[in-house]
Each structure stands twice: as structure tokens, then as C-alpha cells.
Amino acid sequence: MQYETLKYSVRDNAAVIQFARPDVMNALNTQMRAEILHAIKAAEKEARVIVLTGKGRAFCSGQDLGDRATVANLDLERTLRDEYIPMLRAIYDCTIPVISAVNGPAAGAGANLALSADVVIAKESAVFLQAFTRIGLIPDAGGTYFLPRQIGMAKAMGAALFAEPVTAQQASDWGMIWEAVPDDDFERVWKDRASQLANGPTAAYSRAKQAIRKGYENGLEKQLLLEAKLQGELGKTHDFREGVLAFLDKRAAGFEGR
């Protein structure tokens, strides 16, 4: 597929999907959502880690509201159901790790797109903004799902109702993201993190994602049985054997993702 709203590259087992509409702060339109969905599915087959990031000064400013005519004819329910949900499910359900490298403001649906990834790394200068009530809406694109689980009911409710910017450092302190990184170190850090995951035990990452998310739904007994099942599967992998041998030999493991 020839992408027009993003840049896609794969190198050293890492796929980078860079949103490329910097003139509108990488706002999401129909084409961009379709291209992100396609790129995620392609990367899942071609790489062992995916990085989402933005071109220019923003990560993503959310829904592209366009002009007055666009707003007047916007069917939000259809847009969310037919365009956002498939894109977000592809990210959330991806069998390889997904990193959001938040290079600048992430607002509205753009903030929640970032939070749908497994790991969020942000520049210290970046902000997260649940901007929805500023235009008479509720958080969408998964915001009402991700926020209470990540930062608790009180912080989630405040973020939704007041629509105030949350700094990257606040987001890190609250548990909304993995880490806030000094701007000068940002690119090096997310590339190092991506490289670590791209060369790690991919099957273990996939099952760790599965188990941790099921932990929200399962009781203790059911979760313990799931852990046993997934661990049994991993015990038969090449990477488990390699990891044990590397530990015994006191050397770095050479994981192959199988």
C-alpha cells in the first residue's frame, strides 16, 4: 500500500509508523485511520515491535474536524464504530509489542490512540489532553476504558471533566505512561527500547500482554490457570531454551522470537 498520511519503515525487526500530517498536527481523518490500520497489520507480519510516533511538533491532535461543513455532516457514532474501533483493536490486540513514542502534544483521540499501545514513552515537553468536553463531547477512542485502568477513577474523572493538559511528567507519576524522557534523549531512548523488544523473546511478550489484560477480568483461580497454560506453551519455545542456556553459560541470550 502506498501511504499518503504516514511514513512506514521496517529495520532490524522494528516497524516505525510515523503520522505525517504535520500541517494539522497529525490530526486523524478517514484516510489516516485506514492507513494506520493497514500499517499495523502489515507490521505485525514483518516486525517484532511497532513504534507509533508523529512528524513535526505533535504526536496527534485527534479528530480532524476540518471546516464547518465537515462538522455539520459528521456522524460520530459511525466514525467511531467503523473507523476508530478497527484501528484501536488492531493496536490493542497486536501480537507483538507496540510502543507509542509521544514526541509532542497528544490530544483528544490522539491521546487515547497513544494510550492504546502497550508502552508509552513521551518527551518531557509533551502533554496529554482529554479535550472532549471543550467541544461538548465525552472521551472516546478508548479513553473511558484506558484512563480509569491506568490512573484510577478520581484522576480519570478529573481529566475528562476539566479537560486540562496533563504533562508527560504528571502522566508518568500517575501511571498513565511508562516514562517521561528529557527532550534531548527522547529519540535515543525510544529507539533503544524498541531495539530491546525487537530482539527479545517475542512469544513471551505476546503472552505477557494476554495474561496481564485478562487479569482485569479473571478471578484468582482462573488467572492462575491461564498463567500455567501460557507458561506451558512458552516452556516449549526455542527462546526459553536459549534463555536458560544463556543464563547457565553467563552470556547474553540470542533470542529469535520463536
mmCIF file of C-alpha atoms in Angstrom:
data_model
loop_
_atom_site.group_PDB
_atom_site.id
_atom_site.type_symbol
_atom_site.label_atom_id
_atom_site.label_comp_id
_atom_site.label_asym_id
_atom_site.label_seq_id
_atom_site.Cartn_x
_atom_site.Cartn_y
_atom_site.Cartn_z
ATOM 1 C CA MET A 1 0.000 0.000 0.000
ATOM 2 C CA GLN A 2 1.238 3.486 -0.851
ATOM 3 C CA TYR A 3 0.779 5.574 2.293
ATOM 4 C CA GLU A 4 -0.063 9.264 1.991
ATOM 5 C CA THR A 5 -0.745 10.250 5.609
ATOM 6 C CA LEU A 6 2.056 8.357 7.321
ATOM 7 C CA LYS A 7 5.560 7.030 6.816
ATOM 8 C CA TYR A 8 6.212 3.327 7.297
ATOM 9 C CA SER A 9 9.570 1.633 7.638
ATOM 10 C CA VAL A 10 10.939 -1.645 8.973
ATOM 11 C CA ARG A 11 14.523 -2.017 10.104
ATOM 12 C CA ASP A 12 16.186 -4.515 12.423
ATOM 13 C CA ASN A 13 12.844 -6.149 13.311
ATOM 14 C CA ALA A 14 11.303 -2.784 14.318
ATOM 15 C CA ALA A 15 8.464 -1.186 12.352
ATOM 16 C CA VAL A 16 8.060 2.584 12.718
ATOM 17 C CA ILE A 17 4.720 4.137 11.815
ATOM 18 C CA GLN A 18 5.114 7.912 11.743
ATOM 19 C CA PHE A 19 1.997 10.044 11.413
ATOM 20 C CA ALA A 20 2.763 12.525 8.635
ATOM 21 C CA ARG A 21 0.205 15.321 8.559
ATOM 22 C CA PRO A 22 2.303 17.903 10.445
ATOM 23 C CA ASP A 23 0.407 20.851 8.940
ATOM 24 C CA VAL A 24 -2.637 19.821 11.022
ATOM 25 C CA MET A 25 -0.654 18.411 13.970
ATOM 26 C CA ASN A 26 -1.209 14.885 12.613
ATOM 27 C CA ALA A 27 -4.979 15.083 13.050
ATOM 28 C CA LEU A 28 -6.838 11.889 12.191
ATOM 29 C CA ASN A 29 -9.004 11.747 9.087
ATOM 30 C CA THR A 30 -10.660 8.786 7.396
ATOM 31 C CA GLN A 31 -7.680 8.035 5.169
ATOM 32 C CA MET A 32 -5.188 8.221 8.013
ATOM 33 C CA ARG A 33 -7.197 5.835 10.179
ATOM 34 C CA ALA A 34 -7.400 3.344 7.303
ATOM 35 C CA GLU A 35 -3.665 3.632 6.677
ATOM 36 C CA ILE A 36 -2.789 3.143 10.354
ATOM 37 C CA LEU A 37 -4.961 0.010 10.420
ATOM 38 C CA HIS A 38 -3.250 -1.344 7.303
ATOM 39 C CA ALA A 39 0.236 -0.486 8.602
ATOM 40 C CA ILE A 40 -0.364 -2.176 11.974
ATOM 41 C CA LYS A 41 -1.476 -5.378 10.276
ATOM 42 C CA ALA A 42 1.491 -5.289 7.894
ATOM 43 C CA ALA A 43 3.967 -4.606 10.704
ATOM 44 C CA GLU A 44 2.598 -7.483 12.770
ATOM 45 C CA LYS A 45 3.775 -9.805 9.998
ATOM 46 C CA GLU A 46 7.046 -8.039 9.164
ATOM 47 C CA ALA A 47 8.481 -6.975 12.525
ATOM 48 C CA ARG A 48 8.798 -7.894 16.193
ATOM 49 C CA VAL A 49 7.955 -4.472 17.633
ATOM 50 C CA ILE A 50 5.942 -1.488 16.388
ATOM 51 C CA VAL A 51 6.584 2.172 17.198
ATOM 52 C CA LEU A 52 3.925 4.846 16.699
ATOM 53 C CA THR A 53 5.179 8.433 16.575
ATOM 54 C CA GLY A 54 4.450 11.765 14.933
ATOM 55 C CA LYS A 55 6.173 14.008 12.419
ATOM 56 C CA GLY A 56 6.741 17.593 13.401
ATOM 57 C CA ARG A 57 5.867 19.131 16.740
ATOM 58 C CA ALA A 58 2.842 16.969 17.623
ATOM 59 C CA PHE A 59 2.103 13.304 18.164
ATOM 60 C CA CYS A 60 -1.563 13.570 17.164
ATOM 61 C CA SER A 61 -4.132 16.294 17.759
ATOM 62 C CA GLY A 62 -7.121 13.949 17.492
ATOM 63 C CA GLN A 63 -10.061 14.000 15.117
ATOM 64 C CA ASP A 64 -9.610 16.282 12.110
ATOM 65 C CA LEU A 65 -12.666 18.496 12.433
ATOM 66 C CA GLY A 66 -11.906 20.265 9.149
ATOM 67 C CA ASP A 67 -14.280 23.093 8.329
ATOM 68 C CA ARG A 68 -17.841 23.995 9.323
ATOM 69 C CA ALA A 69 -19.319 21.841 6.568
ATOM 70 C CA THR A 70 -17.404 18.801 7.790
ATOM 71 C CA VAL A 71 -18.595 19.261 11.374
ATOM 72 C CA ALA A 72 -22.217 19.693 10.288
ATOM 73 C CA ASN A 73 -22.165 16.363 8.451
ATOM 74 C CA LEU A 74 -20.016 14.363 10.847
ATOM 75 C CA ASP A 75 -21.632 11.111 12.018
ATOM 76 C CA LEU A 76 -19.624 10.475 15.170
ATOM 77 C CA GLU A 77 -21.187 7.125 16.013
ATOM 78 C CA ARG A 78 -20.474 5.722 12.552
ATOM 79 C CA THR A 79 -16.973 7.188 12.505
ATOM 80 C CA LEU A 80 -16.102 5.648 15.850
ATOM 81 C CA ARG A 81 -17.732 2.307 15.084
ATOM 82 C CA ASP A 82 -16.428 1.837 11.536
ATOM 83 C CA GLU A 83 -13.083 3.657 11.586
ATOM 84 C CA TYR A 84 -11.746 4.095 15.114
ATOM 85 C CA ILE A 85 -12.694 0.749 16.607
ATOM 86 C CA PRO A 86 -10.926 -1.400 13.946
ATOM 87 C CA MET A 87 -7.795 0.764 14.214
ATOM 88 C CA LEU A 88 -7.717 0.698 18.016
ATOM 89 C CA ARG A 89 -8.436 -3.033 18.193
ATOM 90 C CA ALA A 90 -5.576 -3.708 15.778
ATOM 91 C CA ILE A 91 -3.194 -1.824 18.071
ATOM 92 C CA TYR A 92 -4.520 -3.221 21.342
ATOM 93 C CA ASP A 93 -4.781 -6.823 20.093
ATOM 94 C CA CYS A 94 -1.475 -6.788 18.208
ATOM 95 C CA THR A 95 0.546 -9.915 18.983
ATOM 96 C CA ILE A 96 3.837 -8.002 19.115
ATOM 97 C CA PRO A 97 4.685 -5.108 21.455
ATOM 98 C CA VAL A 98 3.521 -1.636 20.435
ATOM 99 C CA ILE A 99 5.277 1.499 21.696
ATOM 100 C CA SER A 100 3.839 4.991 21.459
ATOM 101 C CA ALA A 101 6.766 7.413 21.206
ATOM 102 C CA VAL A 102 4.955 10.648 22.014
ATOM 103 C CA ASN A 103 7.056 13.411 20.509
ATOM 104 C CA GLY A 104 4.652 16.268 21.289
ATOM 105 C CA PRO A 105 1.051 17.089 22.194
ATOM 106 C CA ALA A 106 -1.394 14.183 22.155
ATOM 107 C CA ALA A 107 -4.935 15.497 22.327
ATOM 108 C CA GLY A 108 -8.429 14.044 22.189
ATOM 109 C CA ALA A 109 -8.499 10.835 20.189
ATOM 110 C CA GLY A 110 -4.762 11.317 19.649
ATOM 111 C CA ALA A 111 -4.136 10.987 23.394
ATOM 112 C CA ASN A 112 -6.168 7.806 23.576
ATOM 113 C CA LEU A 113 -4.539 6.426 20.440
ATOM 114 C CA ALA A 114 -1.230 6.808 22.271
ATOM 115 C CA LEU A 115 -2.621 5.113 25.381
ATOM 116 C CA SER A 116 -3.847 2.109 23.383
ATOM 117 C CA ALA A 117 -0.222 0.990 22.945
ATOM 118 C CA ASP A 118 1.499 -1.385 25.353
ATOM 119 C CA VAL A 119 4.182 1.111 26.374
ATOM 120 C CA VAL A 120 4.108 4.909 26.148
ATOM 121 C CA ILE A 121 7.342 6.897 26.159
ATOM 122 C CA ALA A 122 6.963 10.677 25.982
ATOM 123 C CA LYS A 123 9.117 13.752 25.703
ATOM 124 C CA GLU A 124 9.058 15.763 28.909
ATOM 125 C CA SER A 125 7.672 18.675 26.878
ATOM 126 C CA ALA A 126 4.730 16.599 25.605
ATOM 127 C CA VAL A 127 1.235 16.908 27.061
ATOM 128 C CA PHE A 128 -1.823 14.673 27.084
ATOM 129 C CA LEU A 129 -5.198 16.356 26.787
ATOM 130 C CA GLN A 130 -8.673 14.849 27.064
ATOM 131 C CA ALA A 131 -10.068 17.823 25.152
ATOM 132 C CA PHE A 132 -13.532 16.395 24.516
ATOM 133 C CA THR A 133 -15.673 18.420 26.934
ATOM 134 C CA ARG A 134 -14.237 21.591 25.413
ATOM 135 C CA ILE A 135 -16.419 20.841 22.391
ATOM 136 C CA GLY A 136 -19.305 19.186 24.230
ATOM 137 C CA LEU A 137 -18.267 15.545 23.907
ATOM 138 C CA ILE A 138 -17.084 12.674 26.126
ATOM 139 C CA PRO A 139 -13.682 10.972 25.894
ATOM 140 C CA ASP A 140 -13.766 8.410 23.101
ATOM 141 C CA ALA A 141 -11.276 6.281 21.155
ATOM 142 C CA GLY A 142 -10.965 4.148 24.289
ATOM 143 C CA GLY A 143 -10.426 6.994 26.746
ATOM 144 C CA THR A 144 -13.147 5.867 29.139
ATOM 145 C CA TYR A 145 -11.594 2.383 29.117
ATOM 146 C CA PHE A 146 -7.884 3.176 29.361
ATOM 147 C CA LEU A 147 -7.880 6.086 31.794
ATOM 148 C CA PRO A 148 -9.642 4.523 34.825
ATOM 149 C CA ARG A 149 -7.459 1.418 34.498
ATOM 150 C CA GLN A 150 -4.260 3.407 34.228
ATOM 151 C CA ILE A 151 -4.745 6.272 36.662
ATOM 152 C CA GLY A 152 -7.812 5.389 38.742
ATOM 153 C CA MET A 153 -11.327 6.788 38.853
ATOM 154 C CA ALA A 154 -10.534 10.115 40.523
ATOM 155 C CA LYS A 155 -7.804 11.198 38.096
ATOM 156 C CA ALA A 156 -9.707 9.834 35.093
ATOM 157 C CA MET A 157 -12.828 11.781 36.033
ATOM 158 C CA GLY A 158 -10.875 14.987 36.566
ATOM 159 C CA ALA A 159 -9.056 14.587 33.249
ATOM 160 C CA ALA A 160 -12.372 14.051 31.469
ATOM 161 C CA LEU A 161 -14.382 16.808 33.144
ATOM 162 C CA PHE A 162 -11.810 19.598 33.398
ATOM 163 C CA ALA A 163 -10.065 18.865 30.063
ATOM 164 C CA GLU A 164 -6.805 20.254 31.401
ATOM 165 C CA PRO A 165 -3.405 19.335 29.933
ATOM 166 C CA VAL A 166 -1.534 16.585 31.744
ATOM 167 C CA THR A 167 2.211 16.949 31.416
ATOM 168 C CA ALA A 168 4.339 13.983 30.472
ATOM 169 C CA GLN A 169 5.886 14.008 33.940
ATOM 170 C CA GLN A 170 2.446 14.021 35.570
ATOM 171 C CA ALA A 171 1.371 11.196 33.256
ATOM 172 C CA SER A 172 4.429 9.198 34.314
ATOM 173 C CA ASP A 173 3.888 9.920 38.015
ATOM 174 C CA TRP A 174 0.215 8.898 37.752
ATOM 175 C CA GLY A 175 0.943 5.658 35.906
ATOM 176 C CA MET A 176 -0.662 6.781 32.651
ATOM 177 C CA ILE A 177 2.578 6.183 30.719
ATOM 178 C CA TRP A 178 5.789 4.227 31.179
ATOM 179 C CA GLU A 179 8.244 7.131 31.241
ATOM 180 C CA ALA A 180 8.815 10.805 30.516
ATOM 181 C CA VAL A 181 12.188 11.439 28.898
ATOM 182 C CA PRO A 182 14.227 14.650 28.543
ATOM 183 C CA ASP A 183 13.650 16.016 25.060
ATOM 184 C CA ASP A 184 17.294 15.694 24.050
ATOM 185 C CA ASP A 185 17.316 11.994 24.985
ATOM 186 C CA PHE A 186 13.886 11.098 23.616
ATOM 187 C CA GLU A 187 14.801 9.639 20.228
ATOM 188 C CA ARG A 188 17.720 7.625 21.634
ATOM 189 C CA VAL A 189 15.593 6.221 24.438
ATOM 190 C CA TRP A 190 12.639 5.070 22.347
ATOM 191 C CA LYS A 191 14.968 3.557 19.750
ATOM 192 C CA ASP A 192 16.849 1.682 22.486
ATOM 193 C CA ARG A 193 13.571 0.436 23.952
ATOM 194 C CA ALA A 194 12.323 -0.626 20.533
ATOM 195 C CA SER A 195 15.583 -2.443 19.816
ATOM 196 C CA GLN A 196 15.347 -4.314 23.115
ATOM 197 C CA LEU A 197 11.856 -5.553 22.294
ATOM 198 C CA ALA A 198 12.666 -6.232 18.642
ATOM 199 C CA ASN A 199 15.406 -8.617 19.704
ATOM 200 C CA GLY A 200 13.691 -10.189 22.688
ATOM 201 C CA PRO A 201 11.513 -13.271 23.288
ATOM 202 C CA THR A 202 8.544 -12.269 21.132
ATOM 203 C CA ALA A 203 6.312 -15.171 22.171
ATOM 204 C CA ALA A 204 6.810 -14.259 25.826
ATOM 205 C CA TYR A 205 5.873 -10.639 25.136
ATOM 206 C CA SER A 206 2.707 -11.712 23.364
ATOM 207 C CA ARG A 207 1.594 -13.959 26.196
ATOM 208 C CA ALA A 208 2.546 -11.408 28.851
ATOM 209 C CA LYS A 209 0.201 -8.935 27.152
ATOM 210 C CA GLN A 210 -2.543 -11.538 27.054
ATOM 211 C CA ALA A 211 -2.156 -12.558 30.683
ATOM 212 C CA ILE A 212 -1.914 -9.063 32.145
ATOM 213 C CA ARG A 213 -5.028 -7.889 30.313
ATOM 214 C CA LYS A 214 -7.017 -10.968 31.277
ATOM 215 C CA GLY A 215 -6.116 -10.225 34.871
ATOM 216 C CA TYR A 216 -8.688 -7.419 34.825
ATOM 217 C CA GLU A 217 -11.440 -9.906 34.038
ATOM 218 C CA ASN A 218 -10.453 -13.143 35.768
ATOM 219 C CA GLY A 219 -10.719 -14.221 39.346
ATOM 220 C CA LEU A 220 -7.566 -15.546 41.028
ATOM 221 C CA GLU A 221 -8.114 -19.211 40.220
ATOM 222 C CA LYS A 222 -8.883 -18.563 36.568
ATOM 223 C CA GLN A 223 -5.885 -16.280 36.246
ATOM 224 C CA LEU A 224 -3.543 -18.811 37.853
ATOM 225 C CA LEU A 225 -4.734 -21.460 35.397
ATOM 226 C CA LEU A 226 -4.186 -19.070 32.480
ATOM 227 C CA GLU A 227 -0.646 -18.377 33.690
ATOM 228 C CA ALA A 228 0.019 -22.110 33.880
ATOM 229 C CA LYS A 229 -1.307 -22.662 30.363
ATOM 230 C CA LEU A 230 0.674 -19.816 28.798
ATOM 231 C CA GLN A 231 3.828 -20.709 30.704
ATOM 232 C CA GLY A 232 3.497 -24.293 29.495
ATOM 233 C CA GLU A 233 3.384 -23.030 25.913
ATOM 234 C CA LEU A 234 6.445 -20.854 26.436
ATOM 235 C CA GLY A 235 8.362 -23.708 28.040
ATOM 236 C CA LYS A 236 8.361 -25.416 24.636
ATOM 237 C CA THR A 237 9.832 -22.467 22.718
ATOM 238 C CA HIS A 238 13.332 -22.018 21.339
ATOM 239 C CA ASP A 239 13.706 -18.745 23.225
ATOM 240 C CA PHE A 240 13.032 -20.353 26.613
ATOM 241 C CA ARG A 241 15.718 -22.965 25.996
ATOM 242 C CA GLU A 242 18.083 -20.289 24.738
ATOM 243 C CA GLY A 243 17.383 -18.075 27.737
ATOM 244 C CA VAL A 244 18.127 -20.845 30.216
ATOM 245 C CA LEU A 245 21.311 -21.897 28.426
ATOM 246 C CA ALA A 246 22.474 -18.283 28.255
ATOM 247 C CA PHE A 247 21.847 -17.895 31.982
ATOM 248 C CA LEU A 248 23.817 -21.052 32.770
ATOM 249 C CA ASP A 249 26.627 -20.043 30.407
ATOM 250 C CA LYS A 250 26.683 -16.482 31.826
ATOM 251 C CA ARG A 251 26.226 -14.887 28.383
ATOM 252 C CA ALA A 252 23.689 -12.714 26.630
ATOM 253 C CA ALA A 253 20.750 -14.637 25.181
ATOM 254 C CA GLY A 254 20.289 -14.707 21.429
ATOM 255 C CA PHE A 255 16.509 -14.669 21.169
ATOM 256 C CA GLU A 256 14.975 -15.379 17.790
ATOM 257 C CA GLY A 257 11.348 -14.635 18.529
ATOM 258 C CA ARG A 258 10.253 -18.273 18.360
#
